[in-house]
Coordinates of C-alpha atoms (C1' of nucleotides) in Angstrom, one line a residue:
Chain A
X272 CA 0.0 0.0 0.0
X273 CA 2.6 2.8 -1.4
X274 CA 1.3 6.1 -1.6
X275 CA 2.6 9.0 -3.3
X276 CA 4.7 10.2 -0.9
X277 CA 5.9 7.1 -0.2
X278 CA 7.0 7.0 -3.8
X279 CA 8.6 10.4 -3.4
X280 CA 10.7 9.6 -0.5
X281 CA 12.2 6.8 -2.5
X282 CA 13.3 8.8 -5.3
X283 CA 15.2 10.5 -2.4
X284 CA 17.3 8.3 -0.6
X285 CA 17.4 4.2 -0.7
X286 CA 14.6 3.1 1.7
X287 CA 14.6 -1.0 2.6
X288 CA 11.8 -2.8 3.6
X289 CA 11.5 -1.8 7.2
X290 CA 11.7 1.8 6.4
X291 CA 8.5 1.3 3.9
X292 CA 6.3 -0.3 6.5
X293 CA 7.3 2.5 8.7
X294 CA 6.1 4.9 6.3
X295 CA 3.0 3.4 5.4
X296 CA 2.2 2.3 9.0
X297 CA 2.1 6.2 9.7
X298 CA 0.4 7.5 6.7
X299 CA -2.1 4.9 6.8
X300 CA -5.2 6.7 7.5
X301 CA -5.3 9.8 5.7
X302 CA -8.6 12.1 6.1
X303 CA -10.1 13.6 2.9
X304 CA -10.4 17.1 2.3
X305 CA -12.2 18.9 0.8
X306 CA -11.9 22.1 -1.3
X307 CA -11.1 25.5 -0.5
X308 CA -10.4 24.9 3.1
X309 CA -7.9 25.9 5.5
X310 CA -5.4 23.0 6.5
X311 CA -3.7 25.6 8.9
X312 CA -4.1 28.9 10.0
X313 CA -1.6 31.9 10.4
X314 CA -1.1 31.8 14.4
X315 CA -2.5 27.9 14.9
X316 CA 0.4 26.3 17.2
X317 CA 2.3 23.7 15.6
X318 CA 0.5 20.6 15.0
X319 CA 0.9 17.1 13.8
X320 CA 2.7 17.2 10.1
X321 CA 0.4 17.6 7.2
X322 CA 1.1 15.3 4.4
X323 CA -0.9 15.9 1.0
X324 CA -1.4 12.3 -0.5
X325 CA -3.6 13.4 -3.2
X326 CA -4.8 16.6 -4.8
X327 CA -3.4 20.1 -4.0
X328 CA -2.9 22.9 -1.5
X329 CA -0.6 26.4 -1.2
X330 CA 1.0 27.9 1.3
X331 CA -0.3 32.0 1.9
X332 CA -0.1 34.9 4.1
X333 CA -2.4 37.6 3.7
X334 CA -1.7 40.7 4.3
X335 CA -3.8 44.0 6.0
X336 CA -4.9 45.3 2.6
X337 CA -6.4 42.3 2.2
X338 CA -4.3 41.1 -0.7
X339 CA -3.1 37.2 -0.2
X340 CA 0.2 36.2 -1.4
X341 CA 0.6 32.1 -2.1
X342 CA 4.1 31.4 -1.3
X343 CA 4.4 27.5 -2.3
X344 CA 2.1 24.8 -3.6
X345 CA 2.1 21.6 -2.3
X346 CA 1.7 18.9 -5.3
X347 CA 1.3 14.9 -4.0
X348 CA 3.6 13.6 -1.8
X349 CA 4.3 17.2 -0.5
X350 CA 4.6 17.2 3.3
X351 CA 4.4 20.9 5.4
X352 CA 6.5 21.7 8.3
X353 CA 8.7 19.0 9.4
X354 CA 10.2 21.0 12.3
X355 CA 7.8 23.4 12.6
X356 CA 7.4 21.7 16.2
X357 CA 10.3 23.9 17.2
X358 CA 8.5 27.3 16.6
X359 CA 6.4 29.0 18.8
X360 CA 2.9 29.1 16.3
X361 CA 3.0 29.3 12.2
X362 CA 3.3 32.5 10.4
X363 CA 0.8 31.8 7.3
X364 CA -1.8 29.3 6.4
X365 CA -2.1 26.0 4.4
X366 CA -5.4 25.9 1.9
X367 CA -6.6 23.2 -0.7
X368 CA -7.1 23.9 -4.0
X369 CA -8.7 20.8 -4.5
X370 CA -10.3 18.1 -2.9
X371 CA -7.5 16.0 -1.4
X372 CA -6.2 13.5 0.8
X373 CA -4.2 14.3 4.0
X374 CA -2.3 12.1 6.2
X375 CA -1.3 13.4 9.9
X376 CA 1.5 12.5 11.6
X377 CA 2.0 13.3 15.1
X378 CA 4.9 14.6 16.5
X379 CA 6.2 11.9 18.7
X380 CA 5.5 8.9 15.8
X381 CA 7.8 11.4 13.3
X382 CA 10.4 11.9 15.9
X383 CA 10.6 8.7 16.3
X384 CA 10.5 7.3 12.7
X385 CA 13.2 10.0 12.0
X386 CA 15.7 8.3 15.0
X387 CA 14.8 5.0 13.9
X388 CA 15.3 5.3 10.5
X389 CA 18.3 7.7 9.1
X390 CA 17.4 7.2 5.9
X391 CA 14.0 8.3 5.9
X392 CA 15.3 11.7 7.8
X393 CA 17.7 12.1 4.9
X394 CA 15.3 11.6 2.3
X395 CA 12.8 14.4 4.5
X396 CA 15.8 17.2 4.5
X397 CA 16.5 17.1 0.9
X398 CA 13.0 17.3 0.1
X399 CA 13.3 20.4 2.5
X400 CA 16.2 21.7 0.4
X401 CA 14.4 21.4 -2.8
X402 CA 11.8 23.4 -1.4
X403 CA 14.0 26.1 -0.1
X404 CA 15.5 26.2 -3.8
X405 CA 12.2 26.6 -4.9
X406 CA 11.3 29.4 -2.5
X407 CA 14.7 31.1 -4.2
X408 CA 13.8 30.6 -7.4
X409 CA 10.7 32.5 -6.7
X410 CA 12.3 35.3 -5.2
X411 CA 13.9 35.4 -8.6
X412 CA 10.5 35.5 -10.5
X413 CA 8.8 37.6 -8.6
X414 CA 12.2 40.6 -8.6
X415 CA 13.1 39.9 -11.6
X416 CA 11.3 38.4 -14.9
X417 CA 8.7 40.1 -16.4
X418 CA 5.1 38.8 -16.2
X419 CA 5.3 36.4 -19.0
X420 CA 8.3 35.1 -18.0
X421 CA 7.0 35.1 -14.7
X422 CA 4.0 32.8 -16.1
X423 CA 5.9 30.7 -18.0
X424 CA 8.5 30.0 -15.5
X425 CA 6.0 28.8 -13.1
X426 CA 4.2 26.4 -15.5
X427 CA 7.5 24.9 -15.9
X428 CA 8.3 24.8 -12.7
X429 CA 5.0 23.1 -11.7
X430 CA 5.0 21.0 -14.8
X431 CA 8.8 19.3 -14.1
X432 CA 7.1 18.4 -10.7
X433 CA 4.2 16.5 -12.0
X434 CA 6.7 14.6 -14.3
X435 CA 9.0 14.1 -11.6
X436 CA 5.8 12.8 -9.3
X437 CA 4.6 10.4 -12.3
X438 CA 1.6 12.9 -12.9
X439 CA 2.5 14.0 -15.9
X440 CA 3.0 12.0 -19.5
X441 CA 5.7 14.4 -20.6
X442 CA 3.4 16.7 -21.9
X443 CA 0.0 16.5 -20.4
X444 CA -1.3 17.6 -16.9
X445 CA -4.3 18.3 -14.7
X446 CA -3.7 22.0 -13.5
X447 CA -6.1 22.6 -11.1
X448 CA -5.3 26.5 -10.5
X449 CA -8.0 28.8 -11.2
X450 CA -6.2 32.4 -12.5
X451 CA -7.2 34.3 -9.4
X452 CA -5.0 31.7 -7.6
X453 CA -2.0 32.1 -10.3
X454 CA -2.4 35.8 -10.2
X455 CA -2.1 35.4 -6.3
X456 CA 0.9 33.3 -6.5
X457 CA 2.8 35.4 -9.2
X458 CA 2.3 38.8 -7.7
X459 CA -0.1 39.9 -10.5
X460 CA -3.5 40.6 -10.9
X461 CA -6.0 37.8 -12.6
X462 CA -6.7 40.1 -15.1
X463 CA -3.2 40.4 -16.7
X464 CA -2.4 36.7 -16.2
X465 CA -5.9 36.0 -18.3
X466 CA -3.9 38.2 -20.9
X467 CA -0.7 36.7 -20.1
X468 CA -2.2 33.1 -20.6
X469 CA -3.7 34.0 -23.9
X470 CA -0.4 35.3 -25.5
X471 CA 1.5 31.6 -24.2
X472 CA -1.2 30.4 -26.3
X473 CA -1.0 32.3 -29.2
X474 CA 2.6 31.6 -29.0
X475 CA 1.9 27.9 -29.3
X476 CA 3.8 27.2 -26.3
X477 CA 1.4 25.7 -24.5
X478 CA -2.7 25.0 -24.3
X479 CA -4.7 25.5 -21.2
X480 CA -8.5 24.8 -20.7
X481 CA -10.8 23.7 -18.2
X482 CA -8.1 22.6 -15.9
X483 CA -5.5 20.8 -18.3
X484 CA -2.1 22.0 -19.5
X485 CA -0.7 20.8 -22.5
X486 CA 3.2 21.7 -23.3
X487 CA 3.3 22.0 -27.0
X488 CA 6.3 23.8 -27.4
X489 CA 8.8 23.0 -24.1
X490 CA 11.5 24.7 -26.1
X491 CA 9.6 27.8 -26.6
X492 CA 8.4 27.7 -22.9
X493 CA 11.8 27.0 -21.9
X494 CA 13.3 29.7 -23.7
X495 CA 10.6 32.2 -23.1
X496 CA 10.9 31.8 -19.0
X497 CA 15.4 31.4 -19.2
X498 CA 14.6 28.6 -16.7
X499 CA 16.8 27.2 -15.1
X500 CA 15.9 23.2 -14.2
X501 CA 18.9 23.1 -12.1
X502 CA 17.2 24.2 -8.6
X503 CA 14.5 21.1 -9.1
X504 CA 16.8 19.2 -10.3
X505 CA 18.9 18.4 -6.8
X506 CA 19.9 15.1 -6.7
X507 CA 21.9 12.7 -4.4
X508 CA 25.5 13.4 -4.3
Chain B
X164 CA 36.4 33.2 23.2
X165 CA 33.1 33.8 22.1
X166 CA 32.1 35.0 18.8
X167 CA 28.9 36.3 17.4
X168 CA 27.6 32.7 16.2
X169 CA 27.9 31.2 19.7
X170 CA 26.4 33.8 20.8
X171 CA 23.5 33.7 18.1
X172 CA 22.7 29.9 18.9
X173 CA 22.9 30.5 22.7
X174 CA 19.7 32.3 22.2
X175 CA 18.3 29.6 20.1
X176 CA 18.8 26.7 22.6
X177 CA 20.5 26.1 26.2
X178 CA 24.2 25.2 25.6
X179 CA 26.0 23.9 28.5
X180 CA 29.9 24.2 28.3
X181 CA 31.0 21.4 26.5
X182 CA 28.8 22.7 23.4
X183 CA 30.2 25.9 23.9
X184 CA 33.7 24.5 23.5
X185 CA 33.2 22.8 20.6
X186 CA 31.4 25.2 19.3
X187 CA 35.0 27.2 19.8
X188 CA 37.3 24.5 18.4
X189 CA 35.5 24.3 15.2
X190 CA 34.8 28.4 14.8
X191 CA 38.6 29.0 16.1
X192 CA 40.5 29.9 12.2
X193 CA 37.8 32.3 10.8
X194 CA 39.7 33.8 7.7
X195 CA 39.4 37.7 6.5
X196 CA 38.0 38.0 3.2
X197 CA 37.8 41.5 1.7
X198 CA 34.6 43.1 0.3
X199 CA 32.8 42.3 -3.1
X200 CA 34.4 38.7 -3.3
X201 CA 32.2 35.8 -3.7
X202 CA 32.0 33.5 -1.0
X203 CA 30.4 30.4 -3.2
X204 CA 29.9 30.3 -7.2
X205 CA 26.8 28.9 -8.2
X206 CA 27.2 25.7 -10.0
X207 CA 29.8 25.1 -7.3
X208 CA 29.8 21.5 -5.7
X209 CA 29.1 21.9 -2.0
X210 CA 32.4 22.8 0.4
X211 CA 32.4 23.0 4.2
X212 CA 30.0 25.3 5.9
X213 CA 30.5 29.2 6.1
X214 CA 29.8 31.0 9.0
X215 CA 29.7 34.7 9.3
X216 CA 31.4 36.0 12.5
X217 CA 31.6 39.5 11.8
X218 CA 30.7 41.9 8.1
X219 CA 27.8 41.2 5.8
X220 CA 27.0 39.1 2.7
X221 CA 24.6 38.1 0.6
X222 CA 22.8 35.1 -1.5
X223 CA 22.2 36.2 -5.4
X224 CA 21.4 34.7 -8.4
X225 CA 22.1 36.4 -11.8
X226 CA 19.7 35.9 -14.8
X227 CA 20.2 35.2 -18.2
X228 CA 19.5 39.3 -19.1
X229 CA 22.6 40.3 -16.8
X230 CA 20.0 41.5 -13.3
X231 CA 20.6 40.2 -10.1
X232 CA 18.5 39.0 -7.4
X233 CA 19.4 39.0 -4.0
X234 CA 18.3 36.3 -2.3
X235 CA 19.2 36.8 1.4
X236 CA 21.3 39.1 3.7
X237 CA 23.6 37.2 5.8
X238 CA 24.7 39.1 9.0
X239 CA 27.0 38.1 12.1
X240 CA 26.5 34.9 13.3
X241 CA 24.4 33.7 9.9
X242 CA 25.9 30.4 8.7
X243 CA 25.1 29.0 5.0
X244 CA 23.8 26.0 3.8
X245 CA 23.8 23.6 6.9
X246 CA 22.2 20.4 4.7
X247 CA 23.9 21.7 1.1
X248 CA 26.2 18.9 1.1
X249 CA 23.2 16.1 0.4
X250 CA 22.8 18.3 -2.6
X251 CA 25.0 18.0 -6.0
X252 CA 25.9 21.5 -6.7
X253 CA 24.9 25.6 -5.4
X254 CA 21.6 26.5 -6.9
X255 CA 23.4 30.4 -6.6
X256 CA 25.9 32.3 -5.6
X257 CA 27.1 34.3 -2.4
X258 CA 29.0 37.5 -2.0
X259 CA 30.4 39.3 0.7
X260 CA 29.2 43.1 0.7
X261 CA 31.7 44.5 3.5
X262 CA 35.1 42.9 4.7
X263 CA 33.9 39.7 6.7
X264 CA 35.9 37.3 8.8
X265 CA 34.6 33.9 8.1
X266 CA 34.6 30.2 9.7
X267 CA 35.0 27.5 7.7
X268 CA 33.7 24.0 9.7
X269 CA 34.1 20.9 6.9
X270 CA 31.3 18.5 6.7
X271 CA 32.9 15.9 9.2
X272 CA 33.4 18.3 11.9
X273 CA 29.9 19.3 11.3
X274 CA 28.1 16.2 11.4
X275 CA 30.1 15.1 14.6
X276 CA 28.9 18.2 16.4
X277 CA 25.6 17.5 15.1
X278 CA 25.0 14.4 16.2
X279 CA 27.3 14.4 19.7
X280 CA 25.2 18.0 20.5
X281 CA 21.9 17.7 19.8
X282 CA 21.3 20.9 21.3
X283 CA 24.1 22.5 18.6
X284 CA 21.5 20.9 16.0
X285 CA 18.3 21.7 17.1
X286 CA 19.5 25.1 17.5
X287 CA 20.7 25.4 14.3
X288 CA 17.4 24.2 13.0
X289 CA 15.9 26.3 14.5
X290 CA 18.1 29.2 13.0
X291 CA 17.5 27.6 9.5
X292 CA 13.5 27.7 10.4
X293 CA 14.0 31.2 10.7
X294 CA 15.4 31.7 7.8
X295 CA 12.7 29.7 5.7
X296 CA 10.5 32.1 7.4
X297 CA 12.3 35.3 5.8
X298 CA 12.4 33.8 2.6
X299 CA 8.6 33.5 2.6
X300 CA 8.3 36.9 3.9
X301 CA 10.7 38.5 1.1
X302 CA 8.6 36.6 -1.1
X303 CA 5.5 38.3 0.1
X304 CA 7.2 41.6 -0.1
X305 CA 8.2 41.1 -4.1
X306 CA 4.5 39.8 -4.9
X307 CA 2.3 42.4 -2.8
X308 CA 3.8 45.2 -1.3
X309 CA 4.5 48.5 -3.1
X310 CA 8.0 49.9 -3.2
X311 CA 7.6 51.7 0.1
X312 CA 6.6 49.3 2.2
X313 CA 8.6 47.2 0.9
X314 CA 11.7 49.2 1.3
X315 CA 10.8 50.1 5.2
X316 CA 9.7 46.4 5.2
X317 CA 13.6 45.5 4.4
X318 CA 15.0 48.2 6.6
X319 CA 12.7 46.6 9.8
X320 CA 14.0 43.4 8.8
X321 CA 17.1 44.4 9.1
X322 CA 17.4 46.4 12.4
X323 CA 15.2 43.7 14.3
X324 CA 17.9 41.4 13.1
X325 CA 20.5 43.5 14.5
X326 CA 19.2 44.2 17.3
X327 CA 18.4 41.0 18.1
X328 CA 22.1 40.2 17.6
X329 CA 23.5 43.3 19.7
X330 CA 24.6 45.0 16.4
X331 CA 22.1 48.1 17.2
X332 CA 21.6 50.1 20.3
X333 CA 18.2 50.1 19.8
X334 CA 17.5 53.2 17.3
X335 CA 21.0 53.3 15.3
X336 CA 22.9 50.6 13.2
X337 CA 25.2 50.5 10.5
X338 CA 23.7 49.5 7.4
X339 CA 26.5 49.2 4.8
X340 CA 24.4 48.1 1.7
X341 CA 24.5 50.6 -1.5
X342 CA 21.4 51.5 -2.7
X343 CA 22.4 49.1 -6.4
X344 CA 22.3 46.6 -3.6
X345 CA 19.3 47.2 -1.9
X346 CA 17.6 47.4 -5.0
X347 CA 18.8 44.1 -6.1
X348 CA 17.1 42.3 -3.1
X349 CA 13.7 44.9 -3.5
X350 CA 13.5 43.7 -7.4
X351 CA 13.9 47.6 -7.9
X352 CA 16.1 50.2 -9.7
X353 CA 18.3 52.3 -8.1
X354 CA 17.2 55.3 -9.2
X355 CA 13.5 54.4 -7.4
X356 CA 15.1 53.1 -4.2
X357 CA 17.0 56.7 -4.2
X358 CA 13.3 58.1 -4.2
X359 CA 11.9 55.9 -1.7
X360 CA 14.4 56.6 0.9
X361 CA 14.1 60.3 0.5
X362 CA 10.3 60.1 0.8
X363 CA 10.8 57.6 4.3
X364 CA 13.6 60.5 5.4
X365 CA 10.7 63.0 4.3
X366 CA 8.1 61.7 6.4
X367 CA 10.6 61.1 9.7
X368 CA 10.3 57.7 9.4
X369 CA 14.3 57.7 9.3
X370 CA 17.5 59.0 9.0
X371 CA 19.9 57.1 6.5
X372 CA 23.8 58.2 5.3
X373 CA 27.2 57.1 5.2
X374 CA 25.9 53.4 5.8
X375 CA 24.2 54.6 9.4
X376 CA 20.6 53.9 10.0
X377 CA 18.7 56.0 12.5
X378 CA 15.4 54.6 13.0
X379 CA 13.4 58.2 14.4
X380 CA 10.1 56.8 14.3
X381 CA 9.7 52.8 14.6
X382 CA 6.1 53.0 14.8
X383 CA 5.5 55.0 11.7
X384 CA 7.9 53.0 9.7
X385 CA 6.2 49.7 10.9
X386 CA 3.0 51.4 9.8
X387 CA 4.3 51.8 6.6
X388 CA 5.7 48.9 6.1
X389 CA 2.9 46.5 7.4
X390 CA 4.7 44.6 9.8
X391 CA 4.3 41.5 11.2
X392 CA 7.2 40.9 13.7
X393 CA 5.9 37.4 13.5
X394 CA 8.1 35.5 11.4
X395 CA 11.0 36.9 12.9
X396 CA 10.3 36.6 16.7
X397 CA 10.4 32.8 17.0
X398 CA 11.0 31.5 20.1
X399 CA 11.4 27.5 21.0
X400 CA 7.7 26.8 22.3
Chain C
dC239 C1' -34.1 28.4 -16.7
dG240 C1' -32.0 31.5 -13.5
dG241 C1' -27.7 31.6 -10.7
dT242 C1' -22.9 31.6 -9.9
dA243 C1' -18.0 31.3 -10.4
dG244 C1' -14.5 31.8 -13.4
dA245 C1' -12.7 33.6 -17.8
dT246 C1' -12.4 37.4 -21.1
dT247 C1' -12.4 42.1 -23.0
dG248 C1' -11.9 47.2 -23.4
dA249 C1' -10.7 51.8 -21.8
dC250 C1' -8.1 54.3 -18.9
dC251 C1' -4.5 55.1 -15.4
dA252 C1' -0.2 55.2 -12.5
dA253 C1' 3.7 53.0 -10.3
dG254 C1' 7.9 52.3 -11.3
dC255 C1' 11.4 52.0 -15.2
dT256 C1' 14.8 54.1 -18.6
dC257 C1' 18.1 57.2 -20.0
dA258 C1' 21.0 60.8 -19.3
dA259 C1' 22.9 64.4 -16.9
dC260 C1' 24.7 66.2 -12.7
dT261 C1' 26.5 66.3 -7.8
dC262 C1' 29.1 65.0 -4.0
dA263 C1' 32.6 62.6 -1.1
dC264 C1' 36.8 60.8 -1.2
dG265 C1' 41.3 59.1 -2.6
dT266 C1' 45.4 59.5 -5.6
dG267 C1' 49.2 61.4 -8.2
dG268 C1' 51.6 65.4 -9.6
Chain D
dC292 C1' 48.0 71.5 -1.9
dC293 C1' 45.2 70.9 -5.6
dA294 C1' 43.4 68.8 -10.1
dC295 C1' 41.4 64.8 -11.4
dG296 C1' 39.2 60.3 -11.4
dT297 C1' 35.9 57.2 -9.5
dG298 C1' 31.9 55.3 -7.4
dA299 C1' 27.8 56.3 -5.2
dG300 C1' 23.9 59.1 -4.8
dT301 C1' 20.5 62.5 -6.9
dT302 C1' 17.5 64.7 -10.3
dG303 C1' 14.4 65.3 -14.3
dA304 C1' 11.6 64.0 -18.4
dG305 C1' 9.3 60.7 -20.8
dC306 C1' 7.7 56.0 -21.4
dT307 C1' 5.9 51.1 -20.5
dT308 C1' 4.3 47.5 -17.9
dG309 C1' 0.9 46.0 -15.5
dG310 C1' -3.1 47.7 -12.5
dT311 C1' -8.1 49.4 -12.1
dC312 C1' -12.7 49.3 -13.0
dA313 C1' -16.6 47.7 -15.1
dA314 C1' -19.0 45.1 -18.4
dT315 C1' -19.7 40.7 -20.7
dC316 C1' -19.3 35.9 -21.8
dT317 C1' -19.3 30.9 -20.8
dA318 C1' -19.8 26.6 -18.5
dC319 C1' -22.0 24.3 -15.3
dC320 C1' -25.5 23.3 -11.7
dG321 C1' -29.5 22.9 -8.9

DNA sequence: CGGTAGATTGACCAAGCTCAACTCACGTGG
DNA sequence: CCACGTGAGTTGAGCTTGGTCAATCTACCG
């Protein structure tokens, strides 16, 4: 009974049998979620870790204005705050996008699988790493490309994880992300990134309707975004 | 023989003496490096870890078009890349912005004191929490804030860290960042962040020249900026 | 068949960028 | 001791990217 992040763990570091049952012991009941709804709140104290099994969820702050800012998402077999234990309360909220599946682990039964099993704690930090890379290479976007590089980089970004995550066929995906939500992730309004979209189409780099991305042109796309697939792209040394 | 990363973890966790003298032995041949020169190229494979005992530094990245991104300020006592070496190579570069005197502790030293101290580690992770947490907040800055708040949102940043660290009395530090700089981490020009400070000197907010920051009015400036001490004033629950 | 959420369009506006000149502080060589 | 060079900071004028506001369209649903 593997389960996606099961299956990402093991692209991460060699995990043997005991390690697996370990795994899937603690992830064995997950609840289902559904849409639209707060995971975790800005100011919650720390609670068990959140592991998204299926569908999707972002990390956001909001600020006074009202304006939101989404700072990650979190694709299948993404897992939130692995030492967030250590902090006081969190500083921004989890939300699903979609319907999805969420396994809790508490505290003492990750503690103790992390001692227990070295491996499985490796395989957790470098998934931590790739997300700090991520967070970097969003600094990036957001200072520095324009909006339709901004787009495009994103979709490529969020495309290499699905394939990575076997969600992908290399050129298909389901991209569940309404524009308001991609406008609140890129720092743009929904407006422009309607506009935005529409010119990646024209460009024949890509086709996007009713919740599927197609990569018709991953040249193009590449080239139009100057991304750079070494930040995903961590491995093992 | 104390130095300003001791001291920086002691407020992170309890360390008894023996941490505190291995803490020493490994910090004990910090090396001068002069201003401007780059600490770690990107593309680099991963070396021992830096530590900054005293000057400042920075993360960047530099895009295809030639623009930077700054990524990070390091300041006294900040260390880089505590897990880098379970990754293949630097996803970007880092430069020193004054003189610095740096530590250099190599991976085996590292990992002993890691696993002999647990304390040394979980402060440590704690300090790399921390950082997560700025990330997310610069990232929030670049997609949602206007220049202005983000520009006094930087400048609070920055003097909470300082003062956290002993680095500021309380309304005065030394900022030695050029405004090319701070424009590089704000994902602005230099030409607007030379407007934007004379419109916060303007309104009292502060006084800023020859690298000294006077903060006059800390309330108004965290008006400005929209605040949230939050992410910064983690604590170990 | 009306209701709703998301996508799309158009007209107008403004924050922030570009380019280019100029100032100022400071250090160096004559 | 002073002219000059250099790097940072400052200023002005004009322009562009992306935002605002408001209407409209479309797919889907009870």
């Amino acid at each position: 009974m593997s389960n996606r992040f099961i299956e990402k763990l093991r692209k991460l570091a060699e995990l043997g049998e005991p390690e697996l049952r370990a795994l899937e012991r603690v992830t064995a009941h997950p609840k289902t979620i559904r849409s639209r709804k707060d995971l975790i709140r800005e100011g919650d104290p720390p609670g068990p870790v959140l592991v998204v099994l299926e569908g999707w969820a972002f990390r956001y702050k909001v600020l006074p204005s009202g304006t939101r800012q989404i700072m990650a998402f979190l694709m299948p077999g993404d897992a939130c705050d692995l030492h967030a234990n250590m902090l006081a309360e969190m500083d921004h909220s989890i939300q699903t996008v979609t319907e999805a599946s969420i396994a809790t682990i508490n505290r003492a039964d990750m503690n103790e699988m992390m001692t227990s099993y070295p491996r499985i704690a490796c395989a957790m930090y470098v998934a931590q790493l790739i997300d700090e890379g991520t967070l970097r290479a969003w600094i990036v976007s957001l200072g520095r490309r324009s909006s339709v590089e901004r787009v495009a980089h994103l979709i490529l970004e969020l495309f290499l994880r699905a394939v990575r995550i076997e969600l992908s066929d290399g050129t298909t995906m389901e991209l569940p992300l309404p524009q308001a939500v991609l406008a609140d992730a890129l720092g743009m309004t929904p407006v422009h990134i309607n506009r935005i979209l529409q010119e990646l189409r024209r460009s024949g780099a890509i086709e996007l309707s009713r919740g599927v991305l197609r990569i018709k042109d991953p040249a193009a796309l590449t080239h139009i975004s100057g991304f750079d697939a070494n930040y995903l792209h961590k491995r093992l040394k």
